[in-house]
């Protein structure tokens, strides 16, 4: 059984928790897109792990972890993550495989991300400043790309870096009045990365297809969320990869026909970090209540997340374009104590009601949510393990989510821990 887990909103839906939970029965977990902009939280007992580049299978000692070609790898972050997990007893030796074709995020990408955001002022995208956009731009541009395989030929890499850094410095000093970066210094760091990472670098496409032949069970771990997809999200307030399930095949060389199930992860409400339209945002006491109860602060940047009502129009769109078979509805516990809950079931755009998510942000910015209001519940859900034991109003809420998104809810999250999960 191969399963792809993907975010249906603007990221941080709880993918890490679901991947970790399902990884119990998987042989391999694969990250296929994004980079260290991701922050996937896994809680084991009282220990919390925030994974940025390693697949969430990393905290299961028997699980093989693959970082496929579609990921942009920040070697500084990755080597740090490998060391920090090793200190906690989770060694990656022999079970981590990094695609030779994955592109590397280097210092000049992170610098450029910061320069660009600063130059945009209040129109900034609100990126994570992890160098994601500039690295994917170099990948598409080809001329200045550095890939994981380049770490295996240091002489050639040195020459490449001198050329690239020289070019970048001309731009950075002219446009941003920046201090020039030192190619030699970046190269010295790359030598250290090479020592640590080269043993893990391989042909992951071949590895995955062999695993498929051997009927191994693979989990594909999406990063970000469908509404942040470069082509299908709320452009330009998106990330620079295909963060929907549509990016899975391109990101690891495995066709969708090899995936048995696509599970979309959504919170029982909506959050967003960074800029861009957010029709159901509650910049008020409700938003603060959700933020406090749900601990809605960024895993990667610590920024407070913008919070709002569940947007079924947006999630239905993500389900539709992503071929989603079932929803994992997280954080149902966080909604306890709200007297009346709203679910956005349509947008009023001009004089018309529409249930289809608009494909441009100008229309989205003018969309007014049409809400279905339902009674909430006061009970603490965090100890419930069976759907039947949920309060009637919580069950009704889940049923409405299913009705308005046109997808079954097969998993419900009632807390951050592994066992705080209801399967139906
Ligand atoms: P990801 O990026 O999709 O993996 O999500 P994040 O890890 O960035 O954010 C999700 C947060 O919610 C983390 O702090 C999780 O530990 C936590 N979490 C996940 N599922 C649940 C849930 O059902 N209830 C509660 N209260 N917390 C959850
Ligand atoms: P996970 O995998 C939430 C957002 C940023 C910003 C936009 C572009 O943890 O769900 P980028 O640094 O990618 O150029 O930023 O995308 N963003 C995320 N928001 N969760 C994420 O990842 C995100 N990765 C990027 O906040 O709005
Ligand atoms: Mg996250």
Short mmCIF file of C-alpha atoms and ligand atoms in Angstrom, two decimals, residues 7 11-18 38-43 48-51 56 221-224 265 267 269 293-300 305 329-334 382 412-417 420-421, ligand 1:
data_model
loop_
_atom_site.label_atom_id
_atom_site.label_comp_id
_atom_site.label_asym_id
_atom_site.label_seq_id
_atom_site.Cartn_x
_atom_site.Cartn_y
_atom_site.Cartn_z
CA UNK A 7 -1.70 19.54 2.97
CA UNK A 11 0.49 24.46 5.30
CA UNK A 12 0.95 23.38 8.93
CA UNK A 13 -2.15 21.18 8.82
CA UNK A 14 -0.52 18.43 10.90
CA UNK A 15 1.13 16.43 8.10
CA UNK A 16 4.09 15.49 10.33
CA UNK A 17 1.81 13.91 12.91
CA UNK A 18 -0.15 11.91 10.32
CA UNK A 38 8.72 23.12 6.04
CA UNK A 39 8.41 22.46 9.76
CA UNK A 40 6.79 19.13 10.52
CA UNK A 41 6.10 18.38 14.16
CA UNK A 42 6.17 14.87 15.56
CA UNK A 43 5.45 14.29 19.23
CA UNK A 48 8.74 17.11 20.39
CA UNK A 49 10.66 16.89 17.12
CA UNK A 50 10.45 19.66 14.50
CA UNK A 51 11.68 18.26 11.19
CA UNK A 56 8.96 12.33 9.44
CA UNK A 221 5.19 13.16 2.60
CA UNK A 222 4.02 16.43 1.10
CA UNK A 223 5.31 19.75 2.41
CA UNK A 224 3.47 23.08 2.57
CA UNK A 265 -4.63 16.82 5.78
CA UNK A 267 -7.23 21.51 10.24
CA UNK A 269 -10.23 25.56 11.09
CA UNK A 293 -5.58 26.79 22.21
CA UNK A 294 -3.95 25.38 19.07
CA UNK A 295 -0.48 26.84 19.80
CA UNK A 296 -0.57 28.37 16.35
CA UNK A 297 2.97 29.72 16.04
CA UNK A 298 5.21 28.77 13.11
CA UNK A 299 7.37 25.66 13.54
CA UNK A 300 10.05 27.12 11.27
CA UNK A 305 -0.21 32.12 12.47
CA UNK A 329 -9.18 16.47 9.99
CA UNK A 330 -6.77 17.72 12.63
CA UNK A 331 -7.15 19.86 15.73
CA UNK A 332 -10.82 19.12 16.31
CA UNK A 333 -9.94 19.37 20.03
CA UNK A 334 -8.85 22.99 19.55
CA UNK A 382 -8.16 15.12 23.82
CA UNK A 412 -9.54 12.89 13.17
CA UNK A 413 -6.84 14.56 15.27
CA UNK A 414 -7.68 15.36 18.90
CA UNK A 415 -4.19 16.27 20.11
CA UNK A 416 -0.54 16.34 19.03
CA UNK A 417 0.38 12.87 20.28
CA UNK A 420 -4.63 11.23 20.00
CA UNK A 421 -5.91 10.07 16.64
P1 LIG B 1 2.81 20.29 9.43
O1 LIG B 1 3.73 21.32 8.89
O2 LIG B 1 1.64 20.04 8.55
O3 LIG B 1 3.51 19.00 9.79
O4 LIG B 1 2.22 20.88 10.78
P2 LIG B 1 3.05 21.64 11.95
O5 LIG B 1 3.84 20.65 12.68
O6 LIG B 1 3.75 22.83 11.40
O7 LIG B 1 1.86 22.21 12.83
C1 LIG B 1 0.89 21.38 13.39
C2 LIG B 1 0.91 21.57 14.91
O8 LIG B 1 -0.26 21.02 15.46
C3 LIG B 1 2.04 20.87 15.61
O9 LIG B 1 2.41 21.61 16.75
C4 LIG B 1 1.44 19.52 16.00
O10 LIG B 1 2.09 18.94 17.12
C5 LIG B 1 0.06 19.94 16.34
N1 LIG B 1 -1.01 18.95 16.10
C6 LIG B 1 -1.13 18.08 15.07
N2 LIG B 1 -2.32 17.47 15.11
C7 LIG B 1 -2.98 17.98 16.18
C8 LIG B 1 -4.29 17.79 16.73
O11 LIG B 1 -5.11 17.02 16.23
N3 LIG B 1 -4.61 18.53 17.84
C9 LIG B 1 -3.74 19.39 18.42
N4 LIG B 1 -4.14 20.07 19.50
N5 LIG B 1 -2.51 19.60 17.93
C10 LIG B 1 -2.15 18.91 16.81
#
